[in-house]
Amino acid sequence: MDPSAPSGSTADASASSSSSAVEDLAAGMAAMSLQDRFELLRGIGEECIQEDELMNLLQKKPVPICYDGFEPSGRMHIAQGIVKTINVNKMVRAGCEVKIWIADWFAQLNNKMGGDLKKIQTVGRYMIEIWRAAGMNLDGVEFLWSSEEINKRANEYWPLVMDIARKNNVKRIMRCCQIMGRNDSDELTAAQIFYPCMQCADIFFLKADICQLGMDQRKVNVLAREYCTDIKRKNKPIILSHHMLPGFKEGQEKMSKSDPSSAIFMEDDEAQVNLKIKQAFCPPNVVDGNPCLEYIKYIVFPWFETFEVVRKEANGGNKTFTNMDELIADYKTGALHPADVKPALAKAINQILQPIRDHFNNNSEAKILLNTVKKYRVTN
């Protein structure tokens, strides 16, 4: 296998929008009540714009299209690997068809991997391999490479981009630069200024009913709703913005790929996970701004539905928490101490990551991909 071969991979990587897959989604959806489906999807978002539109969509459209996307830009941290797996599986369970946009051209515009498209595509295939190993339900997922899809339907895509660009001034577009990990004080290339117009166009190009991205992507999703107003389109994309996990250091609002100690990465071994969590900011009795508790809330509970603490009888004995409210109550009073939380969190995270480690150790093609991406990291 040539790990740098661009994606003839679409068929392999994509688990299908075939008619049988859509039928399976519809059958699964029929087994759930409308309210259950709404609550499952609403639970993904820290914010939903708008709840009444989401309910109306579920009533009227049997299999809504959910759009998610990612820039293949190097290492994958646990929020992108595990939180995305959790959220995608919820969307599939709720009867949605999930289109995941592999934004290889966008990564090139944003100068990721030095702008080398072959390297970017290799990273994209490595990331898909991680989700496969993590247990993402690919039966309801279609992976689409932006470079391929845009070239196939260029006559549809570029007029849409141009119309969005015409209807917005540069200042409005600059306010969206956060979606690229930039801020409006950065010196941007012309390509990077063009990027928000293209991402906004993606939503309509993919015929998305729901945009399921992080809170850091909120501004461009709102831009898409504003564009609907401009063109007098009644059905606007519904925005489900998920919570952004913080970094492990005090005051870090977001994980940073440039600071490896701030986050757990999907390729971290057991010792690295243990050390990062041991050194993480976790003040006693303090819940707000506590990254360890956020990991428990957004990763451990959705994955296991419990959080198990093992400790000596003198320190309160073993305890299994079944919900976050119970855990927070104990933590605030001091009945649950950081010295209890950290080993339990490390054990849970290592359990989640072990199947991914095993896959990359035992599958020869996956191992080649990982080793190739690691070389990119070193040379870059």
Coordinates of N, CA and C in Angstrom, one line a residue, residues 1-213:
M1 N 0.8 -1.2 0.0 CA 0.0 0.0 0.0 C 0.9 1.2 0.0
D2 N 0.5 2.2 -0.8 CA 1.3 3.5 -0.9 C 0.5 4.5 0.0
P3 N 1.1 4.8 1.2 CA 0.4 5.6 2.2 C 0.2 7.0 1.7
S4 N 0.9 7.5 0.7 CA 0.8 8.9 0.2 C -0.1 9.0 -1.0
A5 N -0.7 7.8 -1.4 CA -1.6 7.9 -2.6 C -2.8 8.6 -2.3
P6 N -3.2 9.6 -3.1 CA -4.4 10.3 -2.8 C -5.6 9.4 -2.9
S7 N -6.7 9.9 -2.5 CA -7.8 9.0 -2.1 C -8.5 8.4 -3.3
G8 N -8.0 7.3 -3.8 CA -8.9 6.4 -4.5 C -9.7 5.7 -3.4
S9 N -9.5 6.0 -2.3 CA -9.9 5.7 -1.0 C -11.4 6.0 -0.7
T10 N -12.0 6.9 -1.5 CA -13.3 7.3 -1.2 C -14.2 6.1 -0.9
A11 N -14.2 5.1 -1.8 CA -15.1 3.9 -1.7 C -14.7 3.2 -0.4
D12 N -13.4 3.0 -0.1 CA -13.0 2.2 1.1 C -13.3 3.0 2.3
A13 N -13.0 4.3 2.3 CA -13.2 5.1 3.5 C -14.6 5.3 3.8
S14 N -15.4 5.3 2.8 CA -16.8 5.7 3.0 C -17.7 4.5 3.2
A15 N -18.4 4.5 4.2 CA -19.4 3.5 4.4 C -20.7 4.2 4.0
S16 N -21.0 4.4 3.1 CA -22.0 4.4 2.1 C -23.3 5.1 2.3
S17 N -23.6 5.7 1.2 CA -25.0 6.3 1.2 C -25.8 5.4 0.3
S18 N -25.6 4.1 0.3 CA -26.3 3.2 -0.5 C -27.8 3.1 0.0
S19 N -28.6 2.6 -0.9 CA -30.1 2.5 -0.5 C -30.3 1.6 0.7
S20 N -29.5 0.5 0.8 CA -29.6 -0.4 2.0 C -29.2 0.3 3.3
A21 N -28.2 1.2 3.2 CA -27.8 1.9 4.5 C -28.9 2.8 4.9
V22 N -29.5 3.5 3.9 CA -30.6 4.5 4.2 C -31.8 3.7 4.8
E23 N -32.1 2.6 4.2 CA -33.2 1.7 4.8 C -32.9 1.3 6.2
D24 N -31.6 1.0 6.5 CA -31.3 0.6 7.9 C -31.5 1.8 8.8
L25 N -31.1 3.0 8.4 CA -31.2 4.2 9.2 C -32.7 4.4 9.5
A26 N -33.5 4.3 8.5 CA -35.0 4.5 8.6 C -35.6 3.5 9.6
A27 N -35.1 2.3 9.5 CA -35.6 1.2 10.4 C -35.3 1.5 11.8
G28 N -34.0 1.9 12.0 CA -33.6 2.3 13.4 C -34.3 3.5 14.0
M29 N -34.5 4.5 13.1 CA -35.3 5.7 13.5 C -36.7 5.3 13.9
A30 N -37.3 4.4 13.2 CA -38.7 4.0 13.4 C -38.9 3.4 14.8
A31 N -37.8 2.8 15.3 CA -37.9 2.2 16.6 C -37.8 3.2 17.8
M32 N -37.5 4.5 17.5 CA -37.4 5.5 18.5 C -38.6 6.5 18.3
S33 N -39.0 7.1 19.5 CA -40.0 8.1 19.4 C -39.4 9.4 18.9
L34 N -40.2 10.3 18.4 CA -39.8 11.6 17.9 C -39.0 12.3 19.0
Q35 N -39.6 12.3 20.2 CA -39.0 13.0 21.3 C -37.6 12.4 21.7
D36 N -37.5 11.1 21.6 CA -36.2 10.4 21.9 C -35.2 10.8 20.9
R37 N -35.6 10.9 19.6 CA -34.6 11.3 18.6 C -34.2 12.7 18.8
F38 N -35.1 13.6 19.1 CA -34.8 15.0 19.3 C -33.8 15.1 20.5
E39 N -34.1 14.5 21.6 CA -33.3 14.6 22.8 C -31.9 14.0 22.5
L40 N -31.8 13.0 21.8 CA -30.5 12.4 21.4 C -29.6 13.4 20.6
L41 N -30.2 14.0 19.6 CA -29.5 15.0 18.8 C -29.2 16.3 19.6
R42 N -30.3 16.7 20.4 CA -30.1 18.0 21.1 C -29.0 17.8 22.2
G43 N -28.8 16.6 22.7 CA -27.8 16.4 23.7 C -26.4 16.5 23.2
I44 N -26.2 16.4 21.9 CA -24.9 16.6 21.3 C -24.4 18.0 21.4
G45 N -25.3 19.0 21.3 CA -25.0 20.4 21.2 C -25.0 21.1 22.5
E46 N -23.9 21.9 22.7 CA -23.9 22.9 23.8 C -24.9 24.0 23.5
E47 N -25.0 24.2 22.2 CA -26.0 25.2 21.7 C -26.7 24.6 20.5
C48 N -28.0 24.9 20.3 CA -28.7 24.5 19.2 C -29.5 25.7 18.6
I49 N -29.2 26.0 17.3 CA -29.9 27.0 16.6 C -30.7 26.4 15.4
Q50 N -32.0 26.2 15.6 CA -32.9 26.5 16.6 C -33.6 25.1 17.0
E51 N -34.0 25.0 18.3 CA -34.7 23.8 18.7 C -36.0 23.5 18.0
D52 N -36.8 24.5 17.8 CA -38.1 24.3 17.1 C -37.9 23.8 15.7
E53 N -36.8 24.3 15.1 CA -36.5 23.9 13.7 C -36.1 22.4 13.7
L54 N -35.3 22.1 14.7 CA -34.8 20.7 14.8 C -36.0 19.7 14.9
M55 N -36.9 20.0 15.8 CA -38.1 19.2 16.0 C -38.9 19.1 14.7
N56 N -39.1 20.2 14.0 CA -39.9 20.3 12.8 C -39.2 19.4 11.7
L57 N -37.9 19.5 11.6 CA -37.1 18.7 10.7 C -37.3 17.2 10.9
L58 N -37.2 16.8 12.1 CA -37.4 15.4 12.4 C -38.8 14.9 12.1
Q59 N -39.8 15.8 12.3 CA -41.2 15.4 12.0 C -41.4 15.2 10.5
K60 N -40.7 16.0 9.7 CA -41.0 16.1 8.2 C -40.0 15.3 7.4
K61 N -38.8 15.1 7.8 CA -37.8 14.4 7.0 C -37.4 13.1 7.6
P62 N -37.6 12.0 7.0 CA -37.3 10.7 7.6 C -35.8 10.5 7.9
V63 N -34.9 10.9 7.0 CA -33.5 10.7 7.2 C -32.8 12.0 6.9
P64 N -32.7 12.9 8.0 CA -32.0 14.2 7.8 C -30.5 14.0 7.5
I65 N -29.9 14.9 6.7 CA -28.5 14.9 6.5 C -27.7 15.8 7.5
C66 N -26.8 15.2 8.2 CA -25.9 15.9 9.1 C -24.6 16.1 8.5
Y67 N -24.1 17.3 8.6 CA -22.8 17.6 8.0 C -21.8 17.8 9.1
D68 N -20.6 17.1 9.0 CA -19.5 17.3 9.9 C -18.3 17.4 9.0
G69 N -17.2 17.9 9.5 CA -16.0 18.0 8.6 C -14.7 18.1 9.4
F70 N -13.6 17.9 8.8 CA -12.3 18.1 9.5 C -11.2 18.4 8.5
E71 N -10.3 19.2 8.9 CA -9.0 19.5 8.2 C -8.0 18.4 8.6
P72 N -7.5 17.6 7.6 CA -6.4 16.7 8.0 C -5.1 17.5 8.2
S73 N -4.8 17.7 9.5 CA -3.7 18.7 9.8 C -2.7 18.1 10.8
G74 N -2.6 16.8 10.8 CA -1.5 16.2 11.7 C -2.1 15.3 12.8
R75 N -1.6 15.4 14.0 CA -2.0 14.6 15.1 C -3.5 14.8 15.4
M76 N -4.1 13.7 15.9 CA -5.5 13.8 16.3 C -5.6 13.7 17.8
H77 N -6.2 14.7 18.4 CA -6.4 14.6 19.9 C -7.7 13.9 20.2
I78 N -7.9 13.6 21.5 CA -9.0 12.7 21.9 C -10.3 13.4 21.7
A79 N -10.4 14.7 21.7 CA -11.7 15.3 21.4 C -12.1 15.1 20.0
Q80 N -11.2 15.1 19.0 CA -11.5 14.9 17.6 C -11.7 13.4 17.4
G81 N -11.0 12.6 18.1 CA -11.1 11.1 17.9 C -12.3 10.5 18.6
I82 N -12.4 10.7 19.9 CA -13.4 10.0 20.7 C -14.7 10.8 20.8
V83 N -14.6 12.1 21.0 CA -15.9 12.9 21.1 C -16.6 12.9 19.8
K84 N -15.9 13.0 18.6 CA -16.5 12.9 17.3 C -17.1 11.5 17.1
T85 N -16.5 10.5 17.6 CA -17.1 9.1 17.5 C -18.4 9.0 18.2
I86 N -18.4 9.6 19.5 CA -19.6 9.5 20.3 C -20.7 10.3 19.6
N87 N -20.4 11.5 19.1 CA -21.4 12.3 18.5 C -22.0 11.8 17.2
V88 N -21.1 11.2 16.3 CA -21.5 10.6 15.1 C -22.4 9.4 15.4
N89 N -22.0 8.6 16.3 CA -22.9 7.4 16.6 C -24.2 7.8 17.2
K90 N -24.3 9.0 17.9 CA -25.6 9.4 18.3 C -26.5 9.9 17.1
M91 N -25.8 10.6 16.2 CA -26.5 11.0 15.0 C -27.1 9.9 14.2
V92 N -26.2 8.8 14.0 CA -26.7 7.7 13.2 C -27.8 7.0 14.0
R93 N -27.7 6.9 15.3 CA -28.7 6.2 16.1 C -30.1 7.0 16.0
A94 N -30.0 8.3 15.8 CA -31.2 9.1 15.7 C -31.8 9.1 14.3
G95 N -31.2 8.3 13.4 CA -31.7 8.1 12.1 C -31.2 9.1 11.0
C96 N -30.0 9.7 11.3 CA -29.5 10.7 10.4 C -28.5 10.0 9.4
E97 N -28.4 10.6 8.2 CA -27.3 10.2 7.3 C -26.2 11.2 7.6
V98 N -25.0 10.8 7.9 CA -23.9 11.7 8.3 C -22.9 11.8 7.1
K99 N -22.7 13.0 6.7 CA -21.7 13.3 5.7 C -20.5 14.0 6.3
I100 N -19.3 13.3 6.3 CA -18.1 13.8 6.9 C -17.2 14.3 5.8
W101 N -17.0 15.6 5.8 CA -16.3 16.3 4.7 C -14.8 16.3 5.1
I102 N -14.0 15.6 4.3 CA -12.6 15.6 4.5 C -12.0 16.8 3.7
A103 N -11.7 17.8 4.5 CA -11.4 19.1 3.9 C -9.9 19.2 3.5
D104 N -9.5 18.4 2.5 CA -8.1 18.4 2.1 C -7.7 19.7 1.4
W105 N -8.6 20.1 0.5 CA -8.3 21.4 -0.1 C -8.2 22.6 0.9
F106 N -9.1 22.5 1.9 CA -9.1 23.5 2.9 C -7.8 23.5 3.7
A107 N -7.3 22.3 4.0 CA -6.1 22.2 4.7 C -4.9 22.8 3.9
Q108 N -5.0 22.6 2.6 CA -4.0 23.2 1.7 C -4.1 24.7 1.7
L109 N -5.3 25.2 1.6 CA -5.5 26.7 1.7 C -4.9 27.3 3.0
N110 N -5.1 26.5 4.1 CA -4.6 26.9 5.4 C -3.2 26.6 5.7
N111 N -2.5 26.1 4.6 CA -1.1 25.8 4.7 C -0.7 24.7 5.6
K112 N -1.6 23.8 5.9 CA -1.3 22.6 6.7 C -0.3 21.7 6.0
M113 N 0.5 21.0 6.7 CA 1.5 20.1 6.1 C 2.3 20.7 5.0
G114 N 2.6 22.0 5.2 CA 3.3 22.8 4.2 C 2.6 23.0 2.9
G115 N 1.3 22.7 2.9 CA 0.5 22.9 1.7 C 0.6 21.7 0.7
D116 N 1.2 20.6 1.2 CA 1.4 19.4 0.3 C 0.2 18.5 0.4
L117 N -0.6 18.5 -0.7 CA -1.9 17.9 -0.8 C -1.8 16.3 -0.6
K118 N -0.7 15.7 -1.1 CA -0.5 14.3 -0.9 C -0.4 13.9 0.6
K119 N 0.4 14.7 1.3 CA 0.6 14.5 2.7 C -0.7 14.7 3.5
I120 N -1.4 15.8 3.1 CA -2.7 16.1 3.7 C -3.7 14.9 3.5
Q121 N -3.7 14.3 2.3 CA -4.6 13.2 2.1 C -4.2 12.0 2.9
T122 N -2.9 11.8 3.0 CA -2.4 10.6 3.8 C -2.9 10.8 5.3
V123 N -2.8 12.0 5.8 CA -3.2 12.3 7.2 C -4.7 12.1 7.3
G124 N -5.5 12.4 6.2 CA -6.9 12.2 6.2 C -7.3 10.7 6.3
R125 N -6.5 9.9 5.6 CA -6.8 8.5 5.6 C -6.4 7.9 7.0
Y126 N -5.4 8.4 7.6 CA -4.9 8.0 8.9 C -6.0 8.3 9.9
M127 N -6.7 9.5 9.8 CA -7.7 9.9 10.8 C -9.0 9.0 10.6
I128 N -9.3 8.7 9.4 CA -10.4 7.8 9.1 C -10.2 6.4 9.8
E129 N -8.9 6.0 9.7 CA -8.5 4.7 10.3 C -8.7 4.7 11.8
I130 N -8.4 5.8 12.4 CA -8.6 5.9 13.8 C -10.1 5.8 14.2
W131 N -10.9 6.5 13.5 CA -12.4 6.4 13.8 C -12.9 5.0 13.6
R132 N -12.4 4.4 12.6 CA -12.8 3.0 12.4 C -12.5 2.1 13.6
A133 N -11.2 2.3 14.0 CA -10.7 1.5 15.2 C -11.4 1.9 16.5
A134 N -11.8 3.1 16.6 CA -12.5 3.6 17.8 C -13.9 3.2 17.9
G135 N -14.5 2.6 16.8 CA -15.9 2.1 16.9 C -16.9 3.1 16.3
M136 N -16.5 4.0 15.5 CA -17.5 4.9 14.8 C -18.4 4.0 14.0
N137 N -19.7 4.2 14.1 CA -20.7 3.4 13.3 C -20.7 3.9 11.9
L138 N -19.9 3.3 11.0 CA -19.7 3.7 9.6 C -20.9 3.4 8.7
D139 N -21.9 2.6 9.2 CA -23.0 2.2 8.4 C -23.9 3.4 8.0
G140 N -23.8 4.5 8.8 CA -24.6 5.7 8.4 C -23.7 6.8 8.1
V141 N -22.5 6.6 7.7 CA -21.5 7.6 7.4 C -21.0 7.6 6.0
E142 N -20.8 8.7 5.4 CA -20.2 8.8 4.1 C -19.1 9.8 4.2
F143 N -17.8 9.4 4.0 CA -16.7 10.3 3.9 C -16.5 10.8 2.5
L144 N -16.4 12.1 2.4 CA -16.3 12.8 1.1 C -15.1 13.7 1.1
W145 N -14.2 13.5 0.1 CA -13.0 14.3 0.0 C -13.4 15.6 -0.8
S146 N -13.1 16.7 -0.2 CA -13.5 18.0 -0.8 C -12.9 18.2 -2.2
S147 N -11.6 17.8 -2.4 CA -11.0 18.0 -3.7 C -11.7 17.2 -4.8
E148 N -12.1 16.0 -4.5 CA -12.8 15.1 -5.4 C -14.2 15.6 -5.7
E149 N -15.0 15.9 -4.7 CA -16.4 16.3 -4.8 C -16.5 17.7 -5.5
I150 N -15.6 18.6 -5.2 CA -15.7 19.9 -5.8 C -15.4 19.8 -7.3
N151 N -14.4 19.0 -7.6 CA -14.0 18.9 -9.0 C -15.1 18.2 -9.8
K152 N -15.8 17.3 -9.2 CA -16.9 16.5 -9.9 C -18.1 17.5 -10.2
R153 N -18.3 18.4 -9.3 CA -19.5 19.3 -9.5 C -19.1 20.8 -9.4
A154 N -18.0 21.1 -10.1 CA -17.5 22.4 -10.0 C -18.5 23.5 -10.5
N155 N -19.3 23.1 -11.5 CA -20.2 24.1 -12.0 C -21.3 24.4 -11.0
E156 N -21.5 23.6 -10.0 CA -22.5 23.8 -9.0 C -21.8 24.6 -7.8
Y157 N -20.6 24.2 -7.5 CA -19.9 24.7 -6.3 C -19.4 26.1 -6.4
W158 N -18.7 26.4 -7.5 CA -18.0 27.7 -7.5 C -19.0 28.9 -7.7
P159 N -20.1 28.8 -8.4 CA -21.1 29.9 -8.5 C -21.7 30.1 -7.1
L160 N -21.8 29.1 -6.3 CA -22.3 29.2 -4.9 C -21.3 30.0 -4.0
V161 N -20.1 29.6 -4.1 CA -19.0 30.3 -3.4 C -19.0 31.8 -3.8
M162 N -19.1 32.0 -5.1 CA -19.0 33.4 -5.6 C -20.2 34.2 -5.1
D163 N -21.4 33.6 -5.0 CA -22.6 34.3 -4.6 C -22.5 34.7 -3.1
I164 N -22.0 33.7 -2.3 CA -21.7 34.0 -0.9 C -20.7 35.1 -0.7
A165 N -19.7 35.1 -1.5 CA -18.7 36.2 -1.4 C -19.2 37.5 -1.8
R166 N -20.1 37.5 -2.8 CA -20.7 38.8 -3.2 C -21.6 39.4 -2.2
K167 N -22.2 38.6 -1.4 CA -23.2 39.1 -0.5 C -22.6 39.4 0.9
N168 N -21.3 39.3 1.1 CA -20.7 39.6 2.3 C -19.5 40.5 2.1
N169 N -19.2 41.4 3.1 CA -18.0 42.2 2.9 C -16.9 41.6 3.6
V170 N -15.7 42.1 3.4 CA -14.4 41.5 3.9 C -14.5 41.4 5.5
K171 N -15.0 42.5 6.1 CA -15.0 42.5 7.5 C -15.9 41.4 8.1
R172 N -17.0 41.1 7.5 CA -17.9 40.0 7.9 C -17.2 38.7 7.8
I173 N -16.5 38.5 6.7 CA -15.8 37.2 6.4 C -14.6 37.1 7.4
M174 N -13.9 38.2 7.7 CA -12.8 38.1 8.6 C -13.2 37.7 10.0
R175 N -14.4 38.0 10.4 CA -14.9 37.6 11.7 C -15.0 36.1 11.8
C176 N -15.0 35.4 10.7 CA -15.2 33.9 10.7 C -13.8 33.2 10.7
C177 N -12.7 34.0 10.7 CA -11.4 33.3 10.6 C -11.1 32.4 11.7
Q178 N -11.8 32.5 12.8 CA -11.6 31.6 14.0 C -11.8 30.1 13.5
I179 N -12.6 29.9 12.5 CA -12.8 28.5 12.0 C -11.5 27.8 11.6
M180 N -10.5 28.6 11.2 CA -9.2 28.1 10.7 C -8.2 28.0 11.8
G181 N -8.6 28.3 13.1 CA -7.6 28.4 14.1 C -6.8 29.7 14.1
R182 N -7.4 30.7 13.4 CA -6.8 32.1 13.3 C -7.6 33.1 14.1
N183 N -7.1 34.3 14.2 CA -7.9 35.4 14.7 C -7.8 36.6 13.8
D184 N -8.7 37.5 13.9 CA -8.8 38.6 12.9 C -7.6 39.6 13.0
S185 N -6.7 39.4 14.0 CA -5.5 40.2 14.0 C -4.3 39.5 13.3
D186 N -4.5 38.2 12.9 CA -3.4 37.5 12.1 C -3.3 38.1 10.7
E187 N -2.1 38.0 10.2 CA -1.9 38.4 8.8 C -2.3 37.2 7.9
L188 N -3.4 37.3 7.3 CA -4.0 36.2 6.5 C -3.6 36.3 5.0
T189 N -3.4 35.1 4.4 CA -3.3 35.1 3.0 C -4.6 35.3 2.3
A190 N -4.6 35.6 1.0 CA -5.8 35.7 0.3 C -6.6 34.4 0.3
A191 N -5.9 33.3 0.2 CA -6.5 32.0 0.3 C -7.3 31.8 1.6
Q192 N -6.7 32.2 2.7 CA -7.4 32.0 4.0 C -8.6 32.9 4.1
I193 N -8.6 34.1 3.5 CA -9.8 34.9 3.5 C -10.9 34.3 2.6
F194 N -10.5 33.5 1.6 CA -11.5 32.8 0.8 C -12.1 31.6 1.5
Y195 N -11.4 31.1 2.4 CA -11.8 29.9 3.1 C -13.2 29.9 3.7
P196 N -13.6 30.9 4.5 CA -15.0 30.9 5.1 C -16.1 30.9 4.0
C197 N -15.9 31.6 2.9 CA -16.9 31.5 1.8 C -17.1 30.1 1.3
M198 N -16.0 29.4 1.2 CA -16.0 28.0 0.8 C -16.7 27.1 1.8
Q199 N -16.3 27.3 3.1 CA -16.9 26.4 4.1 C -18.4 26.7 4.2
C200 N -18.8 27.9 4.1 CA -20.2 28.2 4.1 C -20.9 27.5 2.9
A201 N -20.3 27.5 1.7 CA -20.9 26.9 0.6 C -21.0 25.4 0.7
D202 N -20.0 24.8 1.5 CA -20.1 23.3 1.7 C -21.4 22.9 2.3
I203 N -22.0 23.7 3.1 CA -23.2 23.3 3.8 C -24.3 23.1 2.8
F204 N -24.4 24.0 1.8 CA -25.5 23.9 0.8 C -25.1 22.9 -0.3
F205 N -23.8 22.8 -0.6 CA -23.3 21.8 -1.6 C -23.6 20.4 -1.1
L206 N -23.5 20.1 0.2 CA -23.8 18.8 0.7 C -25.2 18.6 1.1
K207 N -26.1 19.6 0.8 CA -27.5 19.6 1.2 C -27.8 19.2 2.6
A208 N -27.0 19.8 3.5 CA -27.0 19.5 4.9 C -28.3 20.2 5.6
D209 N -28.9 19.4 6.4 CA -30.0 19.9 7.2 C -29.5 20.3 8.5
I210 N -28.5 19.6 9.0 CA -27.9 19.9 10.3 C -26.4 20.1 10.2
C211 N -25.8 21.1 10.8 CA -24.4 21.3 10.9 C -23.9 20.9 12.3
Q212 N -23.2 19.9 12.4 CA -22.7 19.4 13.7 C -21.2 19.6 13.7
L213 N -20.8 20.7 14.3 CA -19.4 21.1 14.4 C -19.2 21.7 15.8

